[in-house]
JSON list of C-alpha atoms in Angstrom, two decimals:
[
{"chain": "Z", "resi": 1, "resn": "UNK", "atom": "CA", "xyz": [13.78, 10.81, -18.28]},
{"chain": "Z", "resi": 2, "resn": "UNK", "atom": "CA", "xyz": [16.10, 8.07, -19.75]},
{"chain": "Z", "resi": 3, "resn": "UNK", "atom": "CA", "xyz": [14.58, 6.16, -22.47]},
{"chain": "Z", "resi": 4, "resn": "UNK", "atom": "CA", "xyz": [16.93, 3.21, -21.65]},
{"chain": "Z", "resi": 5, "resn": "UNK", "atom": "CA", "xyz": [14.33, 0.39, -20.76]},
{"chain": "Z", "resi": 6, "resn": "UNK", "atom": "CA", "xyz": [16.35, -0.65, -17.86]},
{"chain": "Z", "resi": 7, "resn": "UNK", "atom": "CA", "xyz": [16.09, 2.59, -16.22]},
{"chain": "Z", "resi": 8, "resn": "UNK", "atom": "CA", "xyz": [16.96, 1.51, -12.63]},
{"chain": "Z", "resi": 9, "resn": "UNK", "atom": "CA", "xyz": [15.80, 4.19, -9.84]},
{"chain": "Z", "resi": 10, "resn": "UNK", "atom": "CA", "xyz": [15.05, 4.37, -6.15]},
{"chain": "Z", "resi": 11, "resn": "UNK", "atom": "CA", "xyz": [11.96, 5.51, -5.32]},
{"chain": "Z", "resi": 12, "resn": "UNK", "atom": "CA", "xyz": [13.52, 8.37, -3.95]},
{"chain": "Z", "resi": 13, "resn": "UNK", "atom": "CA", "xyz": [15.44, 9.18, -7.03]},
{"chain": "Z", "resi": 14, "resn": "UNK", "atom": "CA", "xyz": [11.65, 9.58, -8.69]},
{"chain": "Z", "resi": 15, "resn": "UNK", "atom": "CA", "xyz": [9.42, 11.23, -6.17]},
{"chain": "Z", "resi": 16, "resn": "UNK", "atom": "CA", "xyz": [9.23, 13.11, -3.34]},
{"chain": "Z", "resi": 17, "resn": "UNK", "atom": "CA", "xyz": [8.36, 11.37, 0.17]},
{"chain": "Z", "resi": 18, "resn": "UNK", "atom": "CA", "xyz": [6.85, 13.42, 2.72]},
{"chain": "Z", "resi": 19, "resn": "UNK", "atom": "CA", "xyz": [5.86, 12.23, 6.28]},
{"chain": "Z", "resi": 20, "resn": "UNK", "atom": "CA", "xyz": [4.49, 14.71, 8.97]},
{"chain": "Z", "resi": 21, "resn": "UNK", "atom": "CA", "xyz": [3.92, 13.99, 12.81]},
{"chain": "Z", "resi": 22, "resn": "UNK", "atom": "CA", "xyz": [0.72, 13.36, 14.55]},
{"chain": "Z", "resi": 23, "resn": "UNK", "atom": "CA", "xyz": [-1.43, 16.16, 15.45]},
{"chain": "Z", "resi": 24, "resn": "UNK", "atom": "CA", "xyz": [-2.64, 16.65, 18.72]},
{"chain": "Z", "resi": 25, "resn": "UNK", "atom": "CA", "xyz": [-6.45, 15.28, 18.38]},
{"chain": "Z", "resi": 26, "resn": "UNK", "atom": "CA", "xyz": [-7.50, 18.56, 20.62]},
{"chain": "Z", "resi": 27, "resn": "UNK", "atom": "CA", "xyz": [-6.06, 21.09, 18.40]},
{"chain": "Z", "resi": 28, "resn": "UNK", "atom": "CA", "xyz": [-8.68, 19.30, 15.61]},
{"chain": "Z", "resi": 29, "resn": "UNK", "atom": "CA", "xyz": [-12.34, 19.29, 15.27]},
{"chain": "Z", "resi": 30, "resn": "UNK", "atom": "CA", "xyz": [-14.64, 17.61, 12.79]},
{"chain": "Z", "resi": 31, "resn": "UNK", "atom": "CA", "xyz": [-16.75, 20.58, 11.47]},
{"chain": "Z", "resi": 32, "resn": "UNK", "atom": "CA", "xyz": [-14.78, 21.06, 8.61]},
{"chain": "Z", "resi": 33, "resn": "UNK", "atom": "CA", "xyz": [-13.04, 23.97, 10.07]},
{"chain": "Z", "resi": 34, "resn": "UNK", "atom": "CA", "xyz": [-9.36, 25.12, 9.10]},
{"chain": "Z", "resi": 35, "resn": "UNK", "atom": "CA", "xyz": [-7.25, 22.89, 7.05]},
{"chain": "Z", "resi": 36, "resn": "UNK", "atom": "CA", "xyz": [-7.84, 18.82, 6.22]},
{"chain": "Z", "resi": 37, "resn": "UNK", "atom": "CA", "xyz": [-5.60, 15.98, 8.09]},
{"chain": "Z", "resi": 38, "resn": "UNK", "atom": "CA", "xyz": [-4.47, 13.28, 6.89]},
{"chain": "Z", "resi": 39, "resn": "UNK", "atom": "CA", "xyz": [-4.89, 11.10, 10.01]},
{"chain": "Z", "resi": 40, "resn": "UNK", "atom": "CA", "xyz": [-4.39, 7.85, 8.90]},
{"chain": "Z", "resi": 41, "resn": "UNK", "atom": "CA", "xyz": [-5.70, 4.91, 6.74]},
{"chain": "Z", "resi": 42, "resn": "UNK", "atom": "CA", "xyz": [-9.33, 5.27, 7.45]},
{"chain": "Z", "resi": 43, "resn": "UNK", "atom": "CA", "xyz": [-9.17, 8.80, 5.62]},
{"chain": "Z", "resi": 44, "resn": "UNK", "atom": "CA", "xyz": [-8.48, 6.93, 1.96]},
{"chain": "Z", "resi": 45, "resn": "UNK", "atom": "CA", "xyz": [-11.74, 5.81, 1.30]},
{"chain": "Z", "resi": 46, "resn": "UNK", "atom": "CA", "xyz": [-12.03, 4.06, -2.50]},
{"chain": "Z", "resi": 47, "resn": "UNK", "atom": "CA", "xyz": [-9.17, 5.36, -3.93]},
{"chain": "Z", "resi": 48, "resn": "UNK", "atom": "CA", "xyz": [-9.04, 8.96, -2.62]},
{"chain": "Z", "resi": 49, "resn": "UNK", "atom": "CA", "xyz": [-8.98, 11.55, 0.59]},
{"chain": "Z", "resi": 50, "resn": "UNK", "atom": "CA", "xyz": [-11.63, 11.81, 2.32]},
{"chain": "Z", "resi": 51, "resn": "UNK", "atom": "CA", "xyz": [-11.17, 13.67, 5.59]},
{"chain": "Z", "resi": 52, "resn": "UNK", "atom": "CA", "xyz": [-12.58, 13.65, 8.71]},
{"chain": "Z", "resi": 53, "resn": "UNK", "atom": "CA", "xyz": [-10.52, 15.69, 10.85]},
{"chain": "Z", "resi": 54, "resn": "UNK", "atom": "CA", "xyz": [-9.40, 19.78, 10.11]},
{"chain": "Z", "resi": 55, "resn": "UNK", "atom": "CA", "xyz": [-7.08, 22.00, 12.42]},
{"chain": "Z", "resi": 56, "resn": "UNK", "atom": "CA", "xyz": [-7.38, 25.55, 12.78]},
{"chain": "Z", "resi": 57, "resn": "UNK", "atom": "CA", "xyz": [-5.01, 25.89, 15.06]},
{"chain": "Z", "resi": 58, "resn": "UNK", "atom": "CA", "xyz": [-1.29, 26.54, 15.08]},
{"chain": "Z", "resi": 59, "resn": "UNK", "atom": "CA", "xyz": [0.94, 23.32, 14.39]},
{"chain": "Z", "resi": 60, "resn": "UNK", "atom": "CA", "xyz": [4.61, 23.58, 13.89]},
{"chain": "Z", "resi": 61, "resn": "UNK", "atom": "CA", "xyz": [6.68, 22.82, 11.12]},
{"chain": "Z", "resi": 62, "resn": "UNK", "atom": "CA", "xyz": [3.46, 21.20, 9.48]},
{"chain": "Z", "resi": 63, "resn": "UNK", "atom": "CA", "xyz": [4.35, 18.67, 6.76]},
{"chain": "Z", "resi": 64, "resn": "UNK", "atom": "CA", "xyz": [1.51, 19.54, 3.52]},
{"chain": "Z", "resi": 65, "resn": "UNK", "atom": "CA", "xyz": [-0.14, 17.40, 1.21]},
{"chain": "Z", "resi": 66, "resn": "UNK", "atom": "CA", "xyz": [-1.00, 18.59, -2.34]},
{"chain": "Z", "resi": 67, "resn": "UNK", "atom": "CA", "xyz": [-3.67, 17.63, -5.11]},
{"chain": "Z", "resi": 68, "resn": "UNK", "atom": "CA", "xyz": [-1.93, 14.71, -7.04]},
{"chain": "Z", "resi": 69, "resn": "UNK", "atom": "CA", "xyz": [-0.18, 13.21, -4.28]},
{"chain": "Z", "resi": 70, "resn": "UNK", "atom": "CA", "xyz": [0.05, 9.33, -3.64]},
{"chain": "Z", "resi": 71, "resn": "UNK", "atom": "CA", "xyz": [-1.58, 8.88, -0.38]},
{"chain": "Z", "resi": 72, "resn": "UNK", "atom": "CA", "xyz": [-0.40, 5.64, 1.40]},
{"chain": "Z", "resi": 73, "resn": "UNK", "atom": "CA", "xyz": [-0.46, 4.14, 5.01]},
{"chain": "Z", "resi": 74, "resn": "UNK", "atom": "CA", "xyz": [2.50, 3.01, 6.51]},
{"chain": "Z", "resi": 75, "resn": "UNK", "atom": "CA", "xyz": [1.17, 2.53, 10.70]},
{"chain": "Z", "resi": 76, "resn": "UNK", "atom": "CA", "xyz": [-1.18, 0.17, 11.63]},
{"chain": "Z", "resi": 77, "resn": "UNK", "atom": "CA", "xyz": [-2.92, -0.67, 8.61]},
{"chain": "Z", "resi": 78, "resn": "UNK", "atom": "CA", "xyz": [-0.20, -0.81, 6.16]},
{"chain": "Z", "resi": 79, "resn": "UNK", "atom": "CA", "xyz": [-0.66, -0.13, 2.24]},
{"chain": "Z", "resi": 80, "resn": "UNK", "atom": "CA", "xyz": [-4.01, 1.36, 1.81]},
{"chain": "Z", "resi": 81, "resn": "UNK", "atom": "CA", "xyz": [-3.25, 4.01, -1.04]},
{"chain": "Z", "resi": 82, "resn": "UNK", "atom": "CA", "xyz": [-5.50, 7.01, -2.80]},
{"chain": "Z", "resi": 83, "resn": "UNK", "atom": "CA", "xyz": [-4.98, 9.93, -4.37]},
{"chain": "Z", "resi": 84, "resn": "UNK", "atom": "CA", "xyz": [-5.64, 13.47, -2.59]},
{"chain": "Z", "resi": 85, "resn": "UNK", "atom": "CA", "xyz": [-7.69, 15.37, -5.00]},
{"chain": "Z", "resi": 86, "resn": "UNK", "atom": "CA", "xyz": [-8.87, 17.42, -2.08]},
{"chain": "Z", "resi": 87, "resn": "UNK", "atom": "CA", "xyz": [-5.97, 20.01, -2.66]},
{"chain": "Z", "resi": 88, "resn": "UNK", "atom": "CA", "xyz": [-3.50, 21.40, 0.65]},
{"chain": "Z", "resi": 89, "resn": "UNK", "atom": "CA", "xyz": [-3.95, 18.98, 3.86]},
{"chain": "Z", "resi": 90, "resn": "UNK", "atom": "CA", "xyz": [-1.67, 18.07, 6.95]},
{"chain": "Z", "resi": 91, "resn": "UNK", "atom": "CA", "xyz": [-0.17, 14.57, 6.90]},
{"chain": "Z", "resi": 92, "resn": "UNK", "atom": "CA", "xyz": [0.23, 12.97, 9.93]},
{"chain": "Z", "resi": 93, "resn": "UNK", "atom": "CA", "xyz": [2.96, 10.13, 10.84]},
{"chain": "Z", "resi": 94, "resn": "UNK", "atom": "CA", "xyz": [0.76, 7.18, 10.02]},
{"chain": "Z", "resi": 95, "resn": "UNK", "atom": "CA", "xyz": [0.61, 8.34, 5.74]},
{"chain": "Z", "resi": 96, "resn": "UNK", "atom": "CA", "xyz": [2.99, 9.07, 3.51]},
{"chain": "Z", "resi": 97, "resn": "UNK", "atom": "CA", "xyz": [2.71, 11.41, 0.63]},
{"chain": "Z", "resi": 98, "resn": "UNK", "atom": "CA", "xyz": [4.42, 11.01, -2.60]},
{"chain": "Z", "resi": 99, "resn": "UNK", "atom": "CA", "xyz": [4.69, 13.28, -4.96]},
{"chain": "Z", "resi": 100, "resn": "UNK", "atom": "CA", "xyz": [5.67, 11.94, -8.94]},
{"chain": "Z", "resi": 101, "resn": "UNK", "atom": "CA", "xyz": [8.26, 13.91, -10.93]},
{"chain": "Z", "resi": 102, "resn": "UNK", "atom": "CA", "xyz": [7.45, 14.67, -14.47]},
{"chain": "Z", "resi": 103, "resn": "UNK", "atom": "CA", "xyz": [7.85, 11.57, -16.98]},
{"chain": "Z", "resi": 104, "resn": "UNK", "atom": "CA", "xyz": [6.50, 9.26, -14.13]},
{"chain": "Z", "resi": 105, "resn": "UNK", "atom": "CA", "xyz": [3.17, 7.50, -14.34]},
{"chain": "Z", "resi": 106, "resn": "UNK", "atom": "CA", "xyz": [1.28, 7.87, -11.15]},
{"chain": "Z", "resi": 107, "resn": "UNK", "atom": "CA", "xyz": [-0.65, 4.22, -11.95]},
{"chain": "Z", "resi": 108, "resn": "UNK", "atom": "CA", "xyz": [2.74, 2.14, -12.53]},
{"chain": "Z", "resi": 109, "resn": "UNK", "atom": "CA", "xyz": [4.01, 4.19, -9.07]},
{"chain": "Z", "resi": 110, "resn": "UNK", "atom": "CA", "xyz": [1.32, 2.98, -7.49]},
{"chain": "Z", "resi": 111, "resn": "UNK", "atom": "CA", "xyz": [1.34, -0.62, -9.02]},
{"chain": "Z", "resi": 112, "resn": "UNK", "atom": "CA", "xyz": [5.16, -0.82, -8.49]},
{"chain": "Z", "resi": 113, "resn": "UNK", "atom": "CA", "xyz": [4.75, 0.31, -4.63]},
{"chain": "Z", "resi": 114, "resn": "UNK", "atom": "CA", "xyz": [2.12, -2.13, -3.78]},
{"chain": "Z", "resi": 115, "resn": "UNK", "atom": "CA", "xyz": [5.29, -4.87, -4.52]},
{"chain": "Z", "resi": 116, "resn": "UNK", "atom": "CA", "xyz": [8.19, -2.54, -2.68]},
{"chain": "Z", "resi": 117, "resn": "UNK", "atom": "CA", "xyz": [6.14, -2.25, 0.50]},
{"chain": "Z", "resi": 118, "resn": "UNK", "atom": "CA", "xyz": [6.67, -5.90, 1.22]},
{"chain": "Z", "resi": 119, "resn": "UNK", "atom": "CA", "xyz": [10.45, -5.31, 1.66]},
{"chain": "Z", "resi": 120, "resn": "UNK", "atom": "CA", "xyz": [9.66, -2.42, 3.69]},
{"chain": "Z", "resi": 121, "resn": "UNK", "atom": "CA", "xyz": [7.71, -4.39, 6.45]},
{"chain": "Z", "resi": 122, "resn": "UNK", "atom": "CA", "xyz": [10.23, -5.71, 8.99]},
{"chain": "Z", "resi": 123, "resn": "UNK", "atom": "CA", "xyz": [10.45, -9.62, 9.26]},
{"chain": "Z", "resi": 124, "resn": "UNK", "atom": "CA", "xyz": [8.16, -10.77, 12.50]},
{"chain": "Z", "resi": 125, "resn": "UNK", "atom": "CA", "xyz": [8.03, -13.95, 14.56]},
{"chain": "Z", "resi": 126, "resn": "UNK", "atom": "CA", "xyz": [4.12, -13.84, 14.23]},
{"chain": "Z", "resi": 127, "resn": "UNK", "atom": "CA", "xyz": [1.81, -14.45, 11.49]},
{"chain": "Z", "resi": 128, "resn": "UNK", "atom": "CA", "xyz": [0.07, -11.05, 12.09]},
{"chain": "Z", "resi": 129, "resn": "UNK", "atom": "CA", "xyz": [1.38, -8.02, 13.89]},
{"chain": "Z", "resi": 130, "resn": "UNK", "atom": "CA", "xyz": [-1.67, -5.68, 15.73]},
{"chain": "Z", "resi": 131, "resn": "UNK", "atom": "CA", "xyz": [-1.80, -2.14, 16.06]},
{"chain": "Z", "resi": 132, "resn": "UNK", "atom": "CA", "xyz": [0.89, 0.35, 15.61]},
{"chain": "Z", "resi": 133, "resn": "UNK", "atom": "CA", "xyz": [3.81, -2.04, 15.78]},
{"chain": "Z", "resi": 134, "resn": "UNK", "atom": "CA", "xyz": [2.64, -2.82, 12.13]},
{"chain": "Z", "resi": 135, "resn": "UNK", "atom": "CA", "xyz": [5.11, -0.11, 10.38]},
{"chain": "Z", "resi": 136, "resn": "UNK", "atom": "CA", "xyz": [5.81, 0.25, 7.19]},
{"chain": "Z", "resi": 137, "resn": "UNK", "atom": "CA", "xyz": [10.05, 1.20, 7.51]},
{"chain": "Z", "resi": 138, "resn": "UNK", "atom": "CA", "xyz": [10.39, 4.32, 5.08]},
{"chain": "Z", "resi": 139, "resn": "UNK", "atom": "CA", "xyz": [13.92, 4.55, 4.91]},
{"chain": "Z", "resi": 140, "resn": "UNK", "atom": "CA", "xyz": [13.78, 1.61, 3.39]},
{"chain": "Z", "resi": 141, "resn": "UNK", "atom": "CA", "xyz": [11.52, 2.21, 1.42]},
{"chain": "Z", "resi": 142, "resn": "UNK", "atom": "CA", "xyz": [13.25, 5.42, -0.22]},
{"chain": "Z", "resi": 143, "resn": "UNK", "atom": "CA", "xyz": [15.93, 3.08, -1.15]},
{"chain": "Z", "resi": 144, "resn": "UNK", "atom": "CA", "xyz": [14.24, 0.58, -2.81]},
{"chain": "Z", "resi": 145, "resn": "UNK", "atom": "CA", "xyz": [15.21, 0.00, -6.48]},
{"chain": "Z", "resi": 146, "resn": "UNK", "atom": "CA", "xyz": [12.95, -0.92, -9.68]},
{"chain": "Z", "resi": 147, "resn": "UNK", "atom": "CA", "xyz": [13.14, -0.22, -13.60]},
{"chain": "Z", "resi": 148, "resn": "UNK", "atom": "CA", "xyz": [11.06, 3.07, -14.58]},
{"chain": "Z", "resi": 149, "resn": "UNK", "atom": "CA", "xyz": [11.19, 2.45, -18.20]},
{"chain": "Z", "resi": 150, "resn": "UNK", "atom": "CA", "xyz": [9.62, 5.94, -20.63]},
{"chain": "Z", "resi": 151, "resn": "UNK", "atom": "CA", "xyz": [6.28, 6.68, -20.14]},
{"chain": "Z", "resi": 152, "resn": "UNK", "atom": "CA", "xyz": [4.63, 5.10, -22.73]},
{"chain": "Z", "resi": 153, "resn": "UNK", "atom": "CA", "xyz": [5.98, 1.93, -21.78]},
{"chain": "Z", "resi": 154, "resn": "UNK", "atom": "CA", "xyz": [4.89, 2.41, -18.39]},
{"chain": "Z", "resi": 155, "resn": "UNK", "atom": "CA", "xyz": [1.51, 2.84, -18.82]},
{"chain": "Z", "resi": 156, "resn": "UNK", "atom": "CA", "xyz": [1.73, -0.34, -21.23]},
{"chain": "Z", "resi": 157, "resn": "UNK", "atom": "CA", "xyz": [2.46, -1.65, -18.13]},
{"chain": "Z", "resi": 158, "resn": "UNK", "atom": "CA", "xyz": [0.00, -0.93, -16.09]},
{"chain": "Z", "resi": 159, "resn": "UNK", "atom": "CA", "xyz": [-2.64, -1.75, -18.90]},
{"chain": "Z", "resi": 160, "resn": "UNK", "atom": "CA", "xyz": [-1.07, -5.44, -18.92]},
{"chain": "Z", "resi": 161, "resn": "UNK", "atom": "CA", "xyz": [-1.78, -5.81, -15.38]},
{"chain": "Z", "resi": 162, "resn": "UNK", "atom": "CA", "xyz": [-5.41, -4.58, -15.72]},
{"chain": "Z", "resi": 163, "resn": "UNK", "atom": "CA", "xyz": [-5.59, -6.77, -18.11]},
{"chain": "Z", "resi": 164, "resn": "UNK", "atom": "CA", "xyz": [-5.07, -10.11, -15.26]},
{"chain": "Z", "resi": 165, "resn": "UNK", "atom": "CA", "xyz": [-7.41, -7.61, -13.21]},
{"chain": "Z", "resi": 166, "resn": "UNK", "atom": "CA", "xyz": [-10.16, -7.36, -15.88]},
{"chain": "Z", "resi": 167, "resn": "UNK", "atom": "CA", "xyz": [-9.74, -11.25, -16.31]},
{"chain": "Z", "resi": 168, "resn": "UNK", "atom": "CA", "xyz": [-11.30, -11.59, -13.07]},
{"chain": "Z", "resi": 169, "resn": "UNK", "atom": "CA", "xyz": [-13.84, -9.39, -13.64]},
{"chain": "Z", "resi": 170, "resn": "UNK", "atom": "CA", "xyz": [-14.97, -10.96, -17.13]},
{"chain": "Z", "resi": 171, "resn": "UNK", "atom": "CA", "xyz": [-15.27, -14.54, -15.01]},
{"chain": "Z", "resi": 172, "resn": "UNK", "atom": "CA", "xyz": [-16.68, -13.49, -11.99]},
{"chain": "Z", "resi": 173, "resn": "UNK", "atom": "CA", "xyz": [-17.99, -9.97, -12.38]},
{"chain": "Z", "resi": 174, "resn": "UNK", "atom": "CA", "xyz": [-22.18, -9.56, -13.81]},
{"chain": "Z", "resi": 175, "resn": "UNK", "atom": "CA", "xyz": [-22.74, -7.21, -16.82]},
{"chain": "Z", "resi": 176, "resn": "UNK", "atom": "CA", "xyz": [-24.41, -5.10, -14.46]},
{"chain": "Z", "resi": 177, "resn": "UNK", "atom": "CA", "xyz": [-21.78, -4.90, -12.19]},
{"chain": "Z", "resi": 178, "resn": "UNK", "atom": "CA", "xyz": [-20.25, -2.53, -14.50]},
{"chain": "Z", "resi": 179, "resn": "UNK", "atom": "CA", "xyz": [-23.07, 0.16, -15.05]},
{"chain": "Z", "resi": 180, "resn": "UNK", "atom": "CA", "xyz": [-21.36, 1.56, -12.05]},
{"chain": "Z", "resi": 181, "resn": "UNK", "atom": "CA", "xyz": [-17.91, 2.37, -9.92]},
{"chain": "Z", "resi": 182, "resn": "UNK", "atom": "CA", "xyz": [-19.59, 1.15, -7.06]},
{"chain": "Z", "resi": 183, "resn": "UNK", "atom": "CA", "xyz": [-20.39, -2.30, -8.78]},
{"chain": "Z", "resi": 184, "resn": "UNK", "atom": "CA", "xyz": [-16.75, -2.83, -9.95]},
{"chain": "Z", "resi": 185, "resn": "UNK", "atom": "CA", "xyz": [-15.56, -1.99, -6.62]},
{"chain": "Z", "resi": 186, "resn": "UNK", "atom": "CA", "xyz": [-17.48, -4.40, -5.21]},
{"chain": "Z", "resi": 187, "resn": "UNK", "atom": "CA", "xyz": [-16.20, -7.29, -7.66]},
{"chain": "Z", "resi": 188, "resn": "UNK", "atom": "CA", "xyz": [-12.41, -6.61, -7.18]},
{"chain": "Z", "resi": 189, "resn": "UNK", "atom": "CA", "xyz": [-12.94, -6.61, -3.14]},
{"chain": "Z", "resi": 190, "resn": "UNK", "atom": "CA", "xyz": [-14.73, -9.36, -2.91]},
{"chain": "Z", "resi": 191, "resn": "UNK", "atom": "CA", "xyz": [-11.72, -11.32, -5.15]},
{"chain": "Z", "resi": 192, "resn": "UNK", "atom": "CA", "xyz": [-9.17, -9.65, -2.89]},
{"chain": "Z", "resi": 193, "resn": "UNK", "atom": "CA", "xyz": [-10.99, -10.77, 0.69]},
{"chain": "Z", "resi": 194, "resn": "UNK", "atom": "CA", "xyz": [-11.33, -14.47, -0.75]},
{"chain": "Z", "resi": 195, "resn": "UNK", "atom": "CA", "xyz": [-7.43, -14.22, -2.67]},
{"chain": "Z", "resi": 196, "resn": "UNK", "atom": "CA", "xyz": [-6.67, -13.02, 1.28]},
{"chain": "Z", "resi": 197, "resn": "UNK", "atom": "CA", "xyz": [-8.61, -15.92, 2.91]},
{"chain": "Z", "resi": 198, "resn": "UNK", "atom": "CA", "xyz": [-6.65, -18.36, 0.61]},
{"chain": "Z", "resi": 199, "resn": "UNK", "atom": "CA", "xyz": [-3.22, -16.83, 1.77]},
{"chain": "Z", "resi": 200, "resn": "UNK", "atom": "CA", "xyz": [-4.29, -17.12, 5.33]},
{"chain": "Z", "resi": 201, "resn": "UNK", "atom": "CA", "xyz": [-5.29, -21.07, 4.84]},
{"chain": "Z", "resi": 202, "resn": "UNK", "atom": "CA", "xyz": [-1.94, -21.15, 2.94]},
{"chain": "Z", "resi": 203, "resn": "UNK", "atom": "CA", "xyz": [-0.33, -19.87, 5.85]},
{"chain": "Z", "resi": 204, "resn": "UNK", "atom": "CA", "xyz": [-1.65, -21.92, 8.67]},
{"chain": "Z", "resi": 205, "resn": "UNK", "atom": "CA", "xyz": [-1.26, -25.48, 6.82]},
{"chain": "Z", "resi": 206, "resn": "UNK", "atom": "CA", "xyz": [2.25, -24.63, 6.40]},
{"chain": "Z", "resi": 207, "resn": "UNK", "atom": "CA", "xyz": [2.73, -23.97, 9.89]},
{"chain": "Z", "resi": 208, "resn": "UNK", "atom": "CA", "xyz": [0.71, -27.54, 10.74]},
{"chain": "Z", "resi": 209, "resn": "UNK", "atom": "CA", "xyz": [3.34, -28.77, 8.15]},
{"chain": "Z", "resi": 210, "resn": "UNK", "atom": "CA", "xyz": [6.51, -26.82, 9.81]},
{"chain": "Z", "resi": 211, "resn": "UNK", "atom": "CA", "xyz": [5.07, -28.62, 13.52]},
{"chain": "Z", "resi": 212, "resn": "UNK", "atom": "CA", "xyz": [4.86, -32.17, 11.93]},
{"chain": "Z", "resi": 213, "resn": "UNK", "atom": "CA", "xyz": [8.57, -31.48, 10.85]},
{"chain": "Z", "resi": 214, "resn": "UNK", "atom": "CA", "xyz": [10.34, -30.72, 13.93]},
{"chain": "Z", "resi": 215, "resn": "UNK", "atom": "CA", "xyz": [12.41, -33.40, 14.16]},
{"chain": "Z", "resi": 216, "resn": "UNK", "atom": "CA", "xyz": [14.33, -31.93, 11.11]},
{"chain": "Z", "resi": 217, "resn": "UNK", "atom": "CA", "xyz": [17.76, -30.59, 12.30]},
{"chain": "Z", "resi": 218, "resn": "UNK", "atom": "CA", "xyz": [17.13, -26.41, 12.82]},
{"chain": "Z", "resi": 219, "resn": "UNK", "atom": "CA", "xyz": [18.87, -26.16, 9.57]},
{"chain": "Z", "resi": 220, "resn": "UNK", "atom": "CA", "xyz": [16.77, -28.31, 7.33]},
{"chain": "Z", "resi": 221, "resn": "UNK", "atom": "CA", "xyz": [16.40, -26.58, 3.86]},
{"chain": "Z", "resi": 222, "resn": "UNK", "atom": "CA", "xyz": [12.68, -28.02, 4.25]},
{"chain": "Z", "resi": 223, "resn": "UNK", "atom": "CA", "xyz": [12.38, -26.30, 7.32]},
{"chain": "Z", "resi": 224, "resn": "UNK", "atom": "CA", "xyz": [13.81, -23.05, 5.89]},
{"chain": "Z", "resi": 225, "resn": "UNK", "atom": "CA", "xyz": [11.46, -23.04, 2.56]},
{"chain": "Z", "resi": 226, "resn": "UNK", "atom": "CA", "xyz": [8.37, -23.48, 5.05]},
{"chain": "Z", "resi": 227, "resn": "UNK", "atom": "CA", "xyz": [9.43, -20.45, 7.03]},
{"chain": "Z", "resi": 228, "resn": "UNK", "atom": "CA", "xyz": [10.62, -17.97, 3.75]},
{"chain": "Z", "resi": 229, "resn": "UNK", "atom": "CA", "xyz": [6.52, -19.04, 2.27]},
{"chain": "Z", "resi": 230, "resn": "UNK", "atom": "CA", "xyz": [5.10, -18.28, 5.66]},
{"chain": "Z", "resi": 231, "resn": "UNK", "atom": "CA", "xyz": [7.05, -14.77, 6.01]},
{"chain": "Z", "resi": 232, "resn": "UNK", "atom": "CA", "xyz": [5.92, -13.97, 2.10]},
{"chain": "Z", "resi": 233, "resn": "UNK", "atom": "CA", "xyz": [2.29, -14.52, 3.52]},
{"chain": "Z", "resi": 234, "resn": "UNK", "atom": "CA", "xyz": [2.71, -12.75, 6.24]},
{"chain": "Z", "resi": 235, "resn": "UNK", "atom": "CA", "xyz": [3.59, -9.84, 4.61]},
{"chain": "Z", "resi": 236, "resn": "UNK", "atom": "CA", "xyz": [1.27, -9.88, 1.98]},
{"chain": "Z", "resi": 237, "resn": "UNK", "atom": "CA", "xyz": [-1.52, -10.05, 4.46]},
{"chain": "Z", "resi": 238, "resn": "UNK", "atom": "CA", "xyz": [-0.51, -7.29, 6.53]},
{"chain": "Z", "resi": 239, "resn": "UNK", "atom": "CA", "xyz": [-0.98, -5.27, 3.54]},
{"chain": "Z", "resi": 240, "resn": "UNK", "atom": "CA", "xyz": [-4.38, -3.38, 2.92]}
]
C-alpha cells in the first residue's frame, strides 16, 4: 500500500464487494439447521451477525460471507453495518459484504462508507422513500473515490472521529453508563434518534420555507439551495 497521503482509491480498488440473491424463504428454516443467511438488515444486530434464518438445502451459485467481512444493507433499510464474526453464511440481495485487503483498516472502511453511501442513494422527489424502492445503487458505489492514506494514519483517523463521538458521551453520557457495552450503546443511540429528529425538523421548515417562496422564478438560486439542503437530509435520514 502507497504511503503517499493522498492515496486516491475506489472502493473497489480496496475491497472486495460481494452481493448474493434472495433465497427462497421455503428452502430456510429457523432451527439453526444448515448454513446462516444473511437476509437483510434486521440480521446486524449491535454491530455484528446475528442470524435468524439457515438453509440446508441446495441454492445455486450461492454468494458466501466470511468472518471479517463488512456487513452492510443496501434494500430497504439502507446503511445498517456489522461485522460477521459468525464465520461462512449466504448473503442475500438486500446486504453487501466487503471484504478489506491487507493494509486497510476495517474502522476507517467503515467510517469512510457511512459518507459514500449518500452518493449511492438515487436522488428522490420525496422526503422519505418506503420499502424496497429504498436501494442503495452498488455500482456506484464500487466507483466511488476517497484518500486511503497508510495504516497508521488511518486509524489516527478514526481515533479523531471517536474523539467528536466520545465528546458526546463525556456531556451527555453518566459514569455508569460506561461499566457496560450495553450502556454506551444506549448513549450514542439515543444522540443519533434526537441528531435524526433535528434533521427531520430541518427538513420540513425548509420545505414550509421552499412553499412561502414560490413566486421565485423555477430557477431562483434561493429556490435551488432549499432543494440541494432538503435532498442532503433526505439522504442522511434514509440511512440507518
Amino acid at each position: 500500500m502507497s504511503n503517499n497521503i493522498d492515496n486516491v482509491v475506489s472502493l473497489a480498488d480496496i475491497c472486495e464487494i460481494l452481493q448474493g440473491r434472495n433465497v427462497d424463504k421455503k428452502k430456510t428454516n429457523d432451527q439453526g439447521e444448515g448454513l446462516p443467511i444473511v437476509v437483510g438488515a434486521s440480521d446486524i444486530v449491535q454491530g455484528r451477525f446475528v442470524p435468524k434464518r439457515w438453509c440446508k438445502e441446495k441454492i445455486n451459485n450461492p454468494v458466501f460471507s466470511e468472518e471479517g467481512d463488512i456487513l452492510i444493507s443496501v434494500v430497504g433499510t439502507l446503511g445498517k453495518m456489522g461485522v460477521n464474526a459468525d464465520g461462512p453464511a449466504v448473503l442475500s440481495k438486500h446486504v453487501c459484504a466487503l471484504r478489506p485487503k491487507q493494509g486497510v483498516s476495517r474502522q476507517y472502511l467503515m467510517a469512510v462508507i457511512s459518507r459514500l453511501l449518500l452518493d449511492a442513494i438515487p436522488d428522490t422527489a420525496d422526503d422519505v422513500v418506503l420499502g424496497f424502492q429504498n436501494k442503495v445503487d452498488v455500482d456506484v458505489l464500487k466507483k466511488i473515490r476517497f484518500t486511503l492514506p497508510a495504516l497508521f494514519i488511518q486509524e489516527w483517523l478514526v481515533s479523531r472521529l471517536t474523539s467528536i463521538a466520545t465528546m458526546i458521551l463525556a456531556y451527555k453520557g453518566k459514569q455508569e453508563d460506561f461499566l457496560s457495552c450495553d450502556g454506551i450503546i444506549s448513549v450514542i443511540e439515543q444522540e443519533r434518534k434526537e441528531q435524526r429528529a433535528h434533521m427531520r425538523e430541518l427538513s420540513e421548515k425548509l420545505s414550509k420555507i421552499a412553499d412561502m417562496l414560490e413566486n421565485l422564478p423555477p430557477d431562483s438560486d434561493t429556490l435551488q439551495m432549499i432543494a440541494d439542503a432538503r435532498s442532503a437530509y433526505s439522504r442522511l435520514l434514509k440511512i440507518q
